[in-house]
CSV table of N, CA, C and O in Angstrom, one decimal:
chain,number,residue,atom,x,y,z
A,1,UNK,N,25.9,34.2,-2.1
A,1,UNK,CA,26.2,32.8,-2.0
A,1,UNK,C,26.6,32.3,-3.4
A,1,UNK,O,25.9,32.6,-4.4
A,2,UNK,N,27.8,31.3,-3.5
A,2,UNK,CA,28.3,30.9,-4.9
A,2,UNK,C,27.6,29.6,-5.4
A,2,UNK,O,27.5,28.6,-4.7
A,3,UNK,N,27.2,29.6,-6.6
A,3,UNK,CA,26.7,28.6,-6.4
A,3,UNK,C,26.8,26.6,-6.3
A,3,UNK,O,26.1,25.6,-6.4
A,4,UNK,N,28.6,26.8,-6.0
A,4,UNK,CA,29.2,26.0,-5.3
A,4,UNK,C,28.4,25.8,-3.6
A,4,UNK,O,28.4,24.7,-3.1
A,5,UNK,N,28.0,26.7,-3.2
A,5,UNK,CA,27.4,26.6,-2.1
A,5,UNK,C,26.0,25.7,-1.8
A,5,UNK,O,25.7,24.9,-0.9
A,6,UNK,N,25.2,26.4,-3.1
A,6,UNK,CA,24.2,26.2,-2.9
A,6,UNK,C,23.7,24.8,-3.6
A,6,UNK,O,22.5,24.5,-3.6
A,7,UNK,N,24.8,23.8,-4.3
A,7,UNK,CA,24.4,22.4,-4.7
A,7,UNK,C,24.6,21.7,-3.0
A,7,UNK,O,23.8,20.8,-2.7
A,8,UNK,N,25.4,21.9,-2.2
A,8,UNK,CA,26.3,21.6,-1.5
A,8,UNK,C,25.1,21.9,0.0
A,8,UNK,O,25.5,21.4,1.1
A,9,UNK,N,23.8,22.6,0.0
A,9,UNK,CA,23.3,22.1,0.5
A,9,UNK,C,22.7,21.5,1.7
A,9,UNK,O,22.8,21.7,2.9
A,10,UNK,N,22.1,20.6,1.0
A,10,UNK,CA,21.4,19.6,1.3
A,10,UNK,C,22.1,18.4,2.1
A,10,UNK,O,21.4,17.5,2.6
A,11,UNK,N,23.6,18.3,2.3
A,11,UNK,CA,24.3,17.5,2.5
A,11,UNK,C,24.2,16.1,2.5
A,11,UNK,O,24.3,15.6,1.3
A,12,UNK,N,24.1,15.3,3.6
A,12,UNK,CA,23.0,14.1,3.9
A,12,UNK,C,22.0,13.5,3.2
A,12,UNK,O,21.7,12.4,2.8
A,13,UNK,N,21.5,14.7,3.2
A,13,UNK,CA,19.9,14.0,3.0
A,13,UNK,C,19.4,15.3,1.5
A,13,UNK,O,19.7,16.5,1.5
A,14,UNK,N,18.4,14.4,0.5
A,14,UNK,CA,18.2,14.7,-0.1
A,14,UNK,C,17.0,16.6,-0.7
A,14,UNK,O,16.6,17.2,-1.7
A,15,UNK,N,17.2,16.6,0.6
A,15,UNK,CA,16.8,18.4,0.7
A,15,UNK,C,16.6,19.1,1.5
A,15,UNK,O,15.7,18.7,2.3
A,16,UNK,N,17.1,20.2,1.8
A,16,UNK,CA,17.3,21.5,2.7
A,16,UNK,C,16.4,22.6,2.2
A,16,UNK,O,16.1,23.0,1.1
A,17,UNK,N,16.1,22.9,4.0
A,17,UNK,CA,15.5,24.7,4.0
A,17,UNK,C,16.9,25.5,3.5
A,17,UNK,O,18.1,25.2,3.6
A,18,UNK,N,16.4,26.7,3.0
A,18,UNK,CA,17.4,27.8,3.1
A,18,UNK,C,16.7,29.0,3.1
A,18,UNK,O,16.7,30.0,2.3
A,19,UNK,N,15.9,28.6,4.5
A,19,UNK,CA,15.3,30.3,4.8
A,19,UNK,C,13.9,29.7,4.5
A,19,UNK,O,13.4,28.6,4.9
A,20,UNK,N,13.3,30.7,3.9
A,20,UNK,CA,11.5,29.9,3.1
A,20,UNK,C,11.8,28.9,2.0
A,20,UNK,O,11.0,28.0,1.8
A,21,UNK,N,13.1,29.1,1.2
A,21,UNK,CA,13.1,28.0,0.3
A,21,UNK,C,14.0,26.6,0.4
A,21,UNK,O,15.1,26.3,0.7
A,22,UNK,N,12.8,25.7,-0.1
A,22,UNK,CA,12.9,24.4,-0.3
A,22,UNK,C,14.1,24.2,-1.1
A,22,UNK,O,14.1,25.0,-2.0
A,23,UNK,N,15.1,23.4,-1.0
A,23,UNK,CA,16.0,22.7,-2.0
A,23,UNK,C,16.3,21.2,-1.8
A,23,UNK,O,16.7,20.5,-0.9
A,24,UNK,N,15.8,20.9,-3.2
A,24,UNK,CA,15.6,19.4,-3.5
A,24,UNK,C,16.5,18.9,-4.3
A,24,UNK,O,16.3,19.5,-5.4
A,25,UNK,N,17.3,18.3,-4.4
A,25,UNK,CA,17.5,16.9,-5.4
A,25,UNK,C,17.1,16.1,-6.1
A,25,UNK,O,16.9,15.0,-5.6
A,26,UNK,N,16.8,16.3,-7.0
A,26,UNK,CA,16.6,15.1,-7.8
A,26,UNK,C,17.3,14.4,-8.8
A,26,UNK,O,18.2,14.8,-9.4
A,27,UNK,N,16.5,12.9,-8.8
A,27,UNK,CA,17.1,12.0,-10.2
A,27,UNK,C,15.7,12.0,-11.0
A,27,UNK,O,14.6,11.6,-10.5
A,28,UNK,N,15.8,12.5,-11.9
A,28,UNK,CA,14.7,12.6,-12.9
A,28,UNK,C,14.7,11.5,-13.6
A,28,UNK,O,15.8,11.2,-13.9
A,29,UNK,N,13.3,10.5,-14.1
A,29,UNK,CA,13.2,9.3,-14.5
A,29,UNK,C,12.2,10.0,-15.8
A,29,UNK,O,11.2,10.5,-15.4
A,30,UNK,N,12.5,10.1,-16.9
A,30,UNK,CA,11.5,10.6,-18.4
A,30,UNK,C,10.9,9.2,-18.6
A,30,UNK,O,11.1,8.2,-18.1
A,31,UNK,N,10.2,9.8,-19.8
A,31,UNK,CA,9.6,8.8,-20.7
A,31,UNK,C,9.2,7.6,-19.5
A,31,UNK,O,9.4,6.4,-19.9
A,32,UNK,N,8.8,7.9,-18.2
A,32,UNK,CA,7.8,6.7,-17.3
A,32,UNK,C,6.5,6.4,-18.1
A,32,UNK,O,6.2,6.7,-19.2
A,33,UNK,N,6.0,5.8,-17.1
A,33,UNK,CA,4.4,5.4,-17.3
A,33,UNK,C,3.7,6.4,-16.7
A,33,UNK,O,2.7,6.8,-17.2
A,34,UNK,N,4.2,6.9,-15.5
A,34,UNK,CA,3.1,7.8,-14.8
A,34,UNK,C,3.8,8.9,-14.1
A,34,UNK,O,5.0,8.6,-13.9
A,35,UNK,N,3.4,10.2,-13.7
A,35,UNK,CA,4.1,11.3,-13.5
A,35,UNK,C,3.9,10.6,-11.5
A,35,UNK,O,2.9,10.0,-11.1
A,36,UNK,N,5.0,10.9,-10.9
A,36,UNK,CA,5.5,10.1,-9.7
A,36,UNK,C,6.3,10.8,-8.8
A,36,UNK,O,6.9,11.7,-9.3
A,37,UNK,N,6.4,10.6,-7.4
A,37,UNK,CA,7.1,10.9,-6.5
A,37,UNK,C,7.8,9.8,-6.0
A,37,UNK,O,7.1,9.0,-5.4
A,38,UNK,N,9.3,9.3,-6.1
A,38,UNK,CA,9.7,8.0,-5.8
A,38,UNK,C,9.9,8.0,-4.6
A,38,UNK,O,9.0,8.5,-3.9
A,39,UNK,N,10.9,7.4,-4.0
A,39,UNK,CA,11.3,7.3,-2.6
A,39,UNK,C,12.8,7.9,-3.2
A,39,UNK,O,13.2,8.0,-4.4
A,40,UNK,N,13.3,8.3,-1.7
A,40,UNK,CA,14.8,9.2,-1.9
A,40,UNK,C,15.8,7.8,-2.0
A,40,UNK,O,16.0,7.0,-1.1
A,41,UNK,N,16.5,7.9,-3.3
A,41,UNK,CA,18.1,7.2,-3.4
A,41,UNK,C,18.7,8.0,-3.7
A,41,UNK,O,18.8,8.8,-4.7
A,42,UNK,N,19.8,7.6,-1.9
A,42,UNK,CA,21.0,8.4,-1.5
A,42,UNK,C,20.5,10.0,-1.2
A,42,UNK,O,19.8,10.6,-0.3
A,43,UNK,N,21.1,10.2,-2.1
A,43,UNK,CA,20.9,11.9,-1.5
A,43,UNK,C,20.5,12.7,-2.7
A,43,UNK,O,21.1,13.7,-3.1
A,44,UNK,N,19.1,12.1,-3.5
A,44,UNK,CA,18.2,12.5,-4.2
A,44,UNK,C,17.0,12.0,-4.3
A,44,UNK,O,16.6,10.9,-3.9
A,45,UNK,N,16.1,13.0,-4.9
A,45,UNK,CA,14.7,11.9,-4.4
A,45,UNK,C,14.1,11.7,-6.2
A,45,UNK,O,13.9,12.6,-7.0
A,46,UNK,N,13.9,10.8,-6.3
A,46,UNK,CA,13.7,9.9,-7.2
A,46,UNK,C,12.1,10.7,-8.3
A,46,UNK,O,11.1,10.4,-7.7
A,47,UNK,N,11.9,11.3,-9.3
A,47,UNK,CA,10.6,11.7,-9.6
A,47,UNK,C,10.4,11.2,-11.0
A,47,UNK,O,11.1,11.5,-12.0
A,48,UNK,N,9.5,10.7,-11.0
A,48,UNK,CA,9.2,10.0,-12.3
A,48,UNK,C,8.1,11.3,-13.5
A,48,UNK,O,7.1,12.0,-13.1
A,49,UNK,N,8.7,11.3,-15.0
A,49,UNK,CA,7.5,12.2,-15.6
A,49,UNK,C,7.6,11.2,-16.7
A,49,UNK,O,8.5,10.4,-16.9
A,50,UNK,N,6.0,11.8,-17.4
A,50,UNK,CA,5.9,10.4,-18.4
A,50,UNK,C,6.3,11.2,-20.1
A,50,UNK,O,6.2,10.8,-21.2
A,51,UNK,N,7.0,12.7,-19.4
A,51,UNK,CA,7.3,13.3,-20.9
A,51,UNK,C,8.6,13.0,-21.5
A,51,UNK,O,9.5,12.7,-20.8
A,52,UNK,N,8.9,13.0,-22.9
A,52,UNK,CA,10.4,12.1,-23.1
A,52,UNK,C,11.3,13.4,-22.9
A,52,UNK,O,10.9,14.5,-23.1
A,53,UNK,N,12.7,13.0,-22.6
A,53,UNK,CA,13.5,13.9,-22.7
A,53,UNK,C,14.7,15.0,-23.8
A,53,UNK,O,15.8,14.9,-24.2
A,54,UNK,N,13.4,15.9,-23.9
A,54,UNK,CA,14.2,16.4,-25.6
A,54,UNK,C,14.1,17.8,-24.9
A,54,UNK,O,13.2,18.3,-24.3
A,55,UNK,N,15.4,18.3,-25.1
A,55,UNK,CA,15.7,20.1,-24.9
A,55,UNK,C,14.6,20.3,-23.5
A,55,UNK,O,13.4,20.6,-23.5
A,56,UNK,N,15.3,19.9,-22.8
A,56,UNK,CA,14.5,20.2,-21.3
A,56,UNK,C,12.9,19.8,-21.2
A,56,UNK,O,12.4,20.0,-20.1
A,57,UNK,N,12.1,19.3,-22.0
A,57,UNK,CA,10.5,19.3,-22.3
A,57,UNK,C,9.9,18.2,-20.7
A,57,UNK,O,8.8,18.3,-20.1
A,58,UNK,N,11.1,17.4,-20.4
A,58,UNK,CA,10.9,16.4,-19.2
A,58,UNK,C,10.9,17.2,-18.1
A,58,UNK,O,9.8,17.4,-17.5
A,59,UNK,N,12.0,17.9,-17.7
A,59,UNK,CA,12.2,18.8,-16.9
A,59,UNK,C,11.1,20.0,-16.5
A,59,UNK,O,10.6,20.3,-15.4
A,60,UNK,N,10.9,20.5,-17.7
A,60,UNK,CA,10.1,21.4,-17.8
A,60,UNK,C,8.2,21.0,-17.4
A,60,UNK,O,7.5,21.9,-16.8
A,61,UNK,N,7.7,19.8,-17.7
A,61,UNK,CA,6.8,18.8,-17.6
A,61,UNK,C,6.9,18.7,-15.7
A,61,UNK,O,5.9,19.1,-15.1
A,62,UNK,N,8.0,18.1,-14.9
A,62,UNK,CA,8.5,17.7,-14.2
A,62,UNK,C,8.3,19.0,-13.5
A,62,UNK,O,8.8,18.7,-12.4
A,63,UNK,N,7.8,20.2,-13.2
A,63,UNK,CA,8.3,21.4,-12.7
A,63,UNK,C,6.6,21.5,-12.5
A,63,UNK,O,6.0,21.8,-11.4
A,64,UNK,N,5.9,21.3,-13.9
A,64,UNK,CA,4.6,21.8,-13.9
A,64,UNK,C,3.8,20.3,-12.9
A,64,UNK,O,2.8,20.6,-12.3
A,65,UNK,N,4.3,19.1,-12.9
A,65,UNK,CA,3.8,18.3,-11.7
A,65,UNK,C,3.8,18.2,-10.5
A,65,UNK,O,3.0,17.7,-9.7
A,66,UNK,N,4.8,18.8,-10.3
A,66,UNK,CA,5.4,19.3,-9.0
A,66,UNK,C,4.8,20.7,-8.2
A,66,UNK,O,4.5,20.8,-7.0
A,67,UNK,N,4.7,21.7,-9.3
A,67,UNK,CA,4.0,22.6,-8.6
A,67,UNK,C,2.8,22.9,-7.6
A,67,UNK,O,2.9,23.6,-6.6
A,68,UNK,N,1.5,22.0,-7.8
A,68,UNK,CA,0.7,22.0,-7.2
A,68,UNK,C,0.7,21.1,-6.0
A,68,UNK,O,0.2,21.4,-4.9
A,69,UNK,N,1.5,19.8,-6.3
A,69,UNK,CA,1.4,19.4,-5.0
A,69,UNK,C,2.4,20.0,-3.8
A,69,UNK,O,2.3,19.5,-2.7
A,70,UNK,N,3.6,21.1,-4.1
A,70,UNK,CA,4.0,21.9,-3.2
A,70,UNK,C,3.4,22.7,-2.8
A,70,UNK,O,3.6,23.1,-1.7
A,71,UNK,N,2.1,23.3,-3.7
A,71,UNK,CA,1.3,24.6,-3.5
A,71,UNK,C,1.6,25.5,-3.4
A,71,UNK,O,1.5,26.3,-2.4
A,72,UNK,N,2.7,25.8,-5.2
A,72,UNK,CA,3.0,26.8,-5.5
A,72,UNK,C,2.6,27.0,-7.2
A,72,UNK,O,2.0,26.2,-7.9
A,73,UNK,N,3.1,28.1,-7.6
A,73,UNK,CA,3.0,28.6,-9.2
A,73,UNK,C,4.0,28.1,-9.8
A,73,UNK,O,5.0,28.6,-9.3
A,74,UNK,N,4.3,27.5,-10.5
A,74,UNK,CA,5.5,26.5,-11.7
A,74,UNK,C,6.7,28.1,-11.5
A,74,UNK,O,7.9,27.9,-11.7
A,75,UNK,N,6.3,29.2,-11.1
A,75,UNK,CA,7.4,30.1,-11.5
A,75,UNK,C,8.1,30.4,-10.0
A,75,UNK,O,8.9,31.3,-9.6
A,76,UNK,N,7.4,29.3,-9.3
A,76,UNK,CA,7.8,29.9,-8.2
A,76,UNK,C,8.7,29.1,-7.7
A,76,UNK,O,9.1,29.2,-6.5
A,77,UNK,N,9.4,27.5,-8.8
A,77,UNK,CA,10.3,26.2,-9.1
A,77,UNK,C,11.1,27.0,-9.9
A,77,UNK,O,10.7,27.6,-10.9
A,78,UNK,N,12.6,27.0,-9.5
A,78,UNK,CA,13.8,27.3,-10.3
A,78,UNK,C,14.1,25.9,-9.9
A,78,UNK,O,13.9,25.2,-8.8
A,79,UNK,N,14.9,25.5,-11.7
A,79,UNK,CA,15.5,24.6,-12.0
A,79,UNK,C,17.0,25.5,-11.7
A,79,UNK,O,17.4,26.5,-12.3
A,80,UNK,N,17.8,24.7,-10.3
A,80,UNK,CA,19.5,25.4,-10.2
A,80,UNK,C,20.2,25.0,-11.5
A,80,UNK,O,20.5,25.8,-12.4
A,81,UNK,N,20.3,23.6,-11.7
A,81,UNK,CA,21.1,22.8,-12.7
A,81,UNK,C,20.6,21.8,-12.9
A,81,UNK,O,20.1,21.3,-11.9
A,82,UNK,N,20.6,20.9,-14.2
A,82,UNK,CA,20.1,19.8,-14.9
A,82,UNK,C,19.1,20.0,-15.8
A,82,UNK,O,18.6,19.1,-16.4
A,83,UNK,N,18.6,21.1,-15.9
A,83,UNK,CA,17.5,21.2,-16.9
A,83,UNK,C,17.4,20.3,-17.9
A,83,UNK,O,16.3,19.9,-18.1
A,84,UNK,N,18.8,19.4,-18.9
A,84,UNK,CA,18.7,18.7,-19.6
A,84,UNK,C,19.3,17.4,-19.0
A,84,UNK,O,19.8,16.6,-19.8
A,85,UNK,N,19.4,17.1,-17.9
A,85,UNK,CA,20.0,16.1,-17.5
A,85,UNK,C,19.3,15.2,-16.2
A,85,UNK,O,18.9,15.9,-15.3
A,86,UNK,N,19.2,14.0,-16.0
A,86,UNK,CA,18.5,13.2,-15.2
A,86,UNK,C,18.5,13.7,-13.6
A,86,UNK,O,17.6,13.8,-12.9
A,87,UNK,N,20.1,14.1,-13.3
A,87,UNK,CA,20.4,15.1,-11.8
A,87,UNK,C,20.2,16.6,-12.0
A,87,UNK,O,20.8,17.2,-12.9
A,88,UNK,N,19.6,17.1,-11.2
A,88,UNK,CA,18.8,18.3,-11.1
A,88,UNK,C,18.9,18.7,-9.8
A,88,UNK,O,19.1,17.9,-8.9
A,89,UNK,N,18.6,20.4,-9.5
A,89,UNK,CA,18.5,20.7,-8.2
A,89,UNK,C,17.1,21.9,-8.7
A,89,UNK,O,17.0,22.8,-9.6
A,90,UNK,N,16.3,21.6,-7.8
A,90,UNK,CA,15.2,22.6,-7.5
A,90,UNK,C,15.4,23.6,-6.4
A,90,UNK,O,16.1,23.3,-5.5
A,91,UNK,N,14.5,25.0,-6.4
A,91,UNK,CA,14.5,25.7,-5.4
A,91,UNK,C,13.5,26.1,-5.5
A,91,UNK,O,13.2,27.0,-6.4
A,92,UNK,N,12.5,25.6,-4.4
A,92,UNK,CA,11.1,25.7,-4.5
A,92,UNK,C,10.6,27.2,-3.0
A,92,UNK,O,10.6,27.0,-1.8
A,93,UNK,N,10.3,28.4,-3.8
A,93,UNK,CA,10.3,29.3,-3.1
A,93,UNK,C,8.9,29.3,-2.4
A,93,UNK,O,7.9,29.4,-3.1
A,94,UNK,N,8.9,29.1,-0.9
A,94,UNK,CA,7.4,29.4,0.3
A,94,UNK,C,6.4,28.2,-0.2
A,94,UNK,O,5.2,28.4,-0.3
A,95,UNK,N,6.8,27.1,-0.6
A,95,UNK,CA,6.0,25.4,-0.6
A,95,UNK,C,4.5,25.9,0.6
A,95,UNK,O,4.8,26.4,1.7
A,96,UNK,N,3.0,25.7,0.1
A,96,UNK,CA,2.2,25.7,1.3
A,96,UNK,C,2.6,24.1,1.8
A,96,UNK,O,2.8,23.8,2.9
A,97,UNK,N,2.6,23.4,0.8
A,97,UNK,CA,1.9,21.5,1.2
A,97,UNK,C,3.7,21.1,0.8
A,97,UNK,O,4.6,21.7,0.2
A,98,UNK,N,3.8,19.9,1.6
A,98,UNK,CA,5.2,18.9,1.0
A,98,UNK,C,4.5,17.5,1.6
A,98,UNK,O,4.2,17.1,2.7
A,99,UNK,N,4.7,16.9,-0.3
A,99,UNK,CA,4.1,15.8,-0.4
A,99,UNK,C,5.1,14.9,1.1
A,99,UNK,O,6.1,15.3,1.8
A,100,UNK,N,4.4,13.7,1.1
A,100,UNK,CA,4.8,12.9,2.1
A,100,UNK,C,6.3,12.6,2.7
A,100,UNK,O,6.7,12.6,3.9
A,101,UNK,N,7.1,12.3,1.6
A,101,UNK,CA,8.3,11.9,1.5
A,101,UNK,C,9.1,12.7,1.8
A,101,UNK,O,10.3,12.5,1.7
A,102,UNK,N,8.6,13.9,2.4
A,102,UNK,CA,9.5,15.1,2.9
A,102,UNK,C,9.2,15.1,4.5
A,102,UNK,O,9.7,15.8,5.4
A,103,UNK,N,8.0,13.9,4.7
A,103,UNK,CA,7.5,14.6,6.1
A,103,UNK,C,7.4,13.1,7.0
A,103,UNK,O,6.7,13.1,8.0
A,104,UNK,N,8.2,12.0,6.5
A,104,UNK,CA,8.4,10.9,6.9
A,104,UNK,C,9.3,10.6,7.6
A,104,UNK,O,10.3,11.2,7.2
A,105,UNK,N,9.7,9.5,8.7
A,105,UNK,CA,11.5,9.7,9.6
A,105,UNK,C,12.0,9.1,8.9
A,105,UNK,O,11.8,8.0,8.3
A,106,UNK,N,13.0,10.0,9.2
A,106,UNK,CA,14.2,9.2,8.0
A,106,UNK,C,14.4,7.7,8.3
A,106,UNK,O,14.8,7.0,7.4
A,107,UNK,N,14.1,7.0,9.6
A,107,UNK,CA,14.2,5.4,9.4
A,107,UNK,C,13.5,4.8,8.8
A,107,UNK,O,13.5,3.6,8.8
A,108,UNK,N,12.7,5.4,8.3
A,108,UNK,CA,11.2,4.7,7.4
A,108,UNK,C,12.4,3.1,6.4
A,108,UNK,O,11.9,2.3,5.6
């Protein structure tokens, strides 16, 4: 698969299965007040870290908050693209838990 393919997704909605793994969207928000799960705008979901953004340190911050509440190991989060950039794509391999916002109807 090219990885033209694999931004491409999620289409609709801000993240797709592909098999056991998770693929998410995100708009990364740095230098917050608190490390966060937003609500999804458009066709990304919104994650707040309170680390500032210098040579991926947000990103990288952003990966290790994330990890547990998917109930996985930080190595088990590939950053696709954005490491230094606010839009990002994750590929979170065999998730046990997915926080709320993955498991609410879309008319919410």
């Amino acid at each position: 698969m090219s990885r033209g393919q694999i931004k491409n997704i999620t289409g609709d909605s801000f993240f797709a299965w592909d098999g056991d793994v998770l693929v998410v969207n995100i708009l990364g928000k740095p230098s917050a007040s608190k490390d966060a799960i937003g609500k999804p705008h458009g066709t990304q979901l919104k994650v707040s870290v309170t680390a500032k953004p210098l040579g991926g340190k947000a990103t990288d911050h952003m990966v290790r908050f994330l990890a547990p509440l998917f109930g996985v190991s930080v190595s088990a989060i590939e950053v696709v693209f954005g490491q230094e950039n606010v839009n990002k794509q994750l590929r979170i391999t065999a998730p046990t838990k997915l926080p709320a916002v993955f498991t609410q109807d879309a008319s919410d």
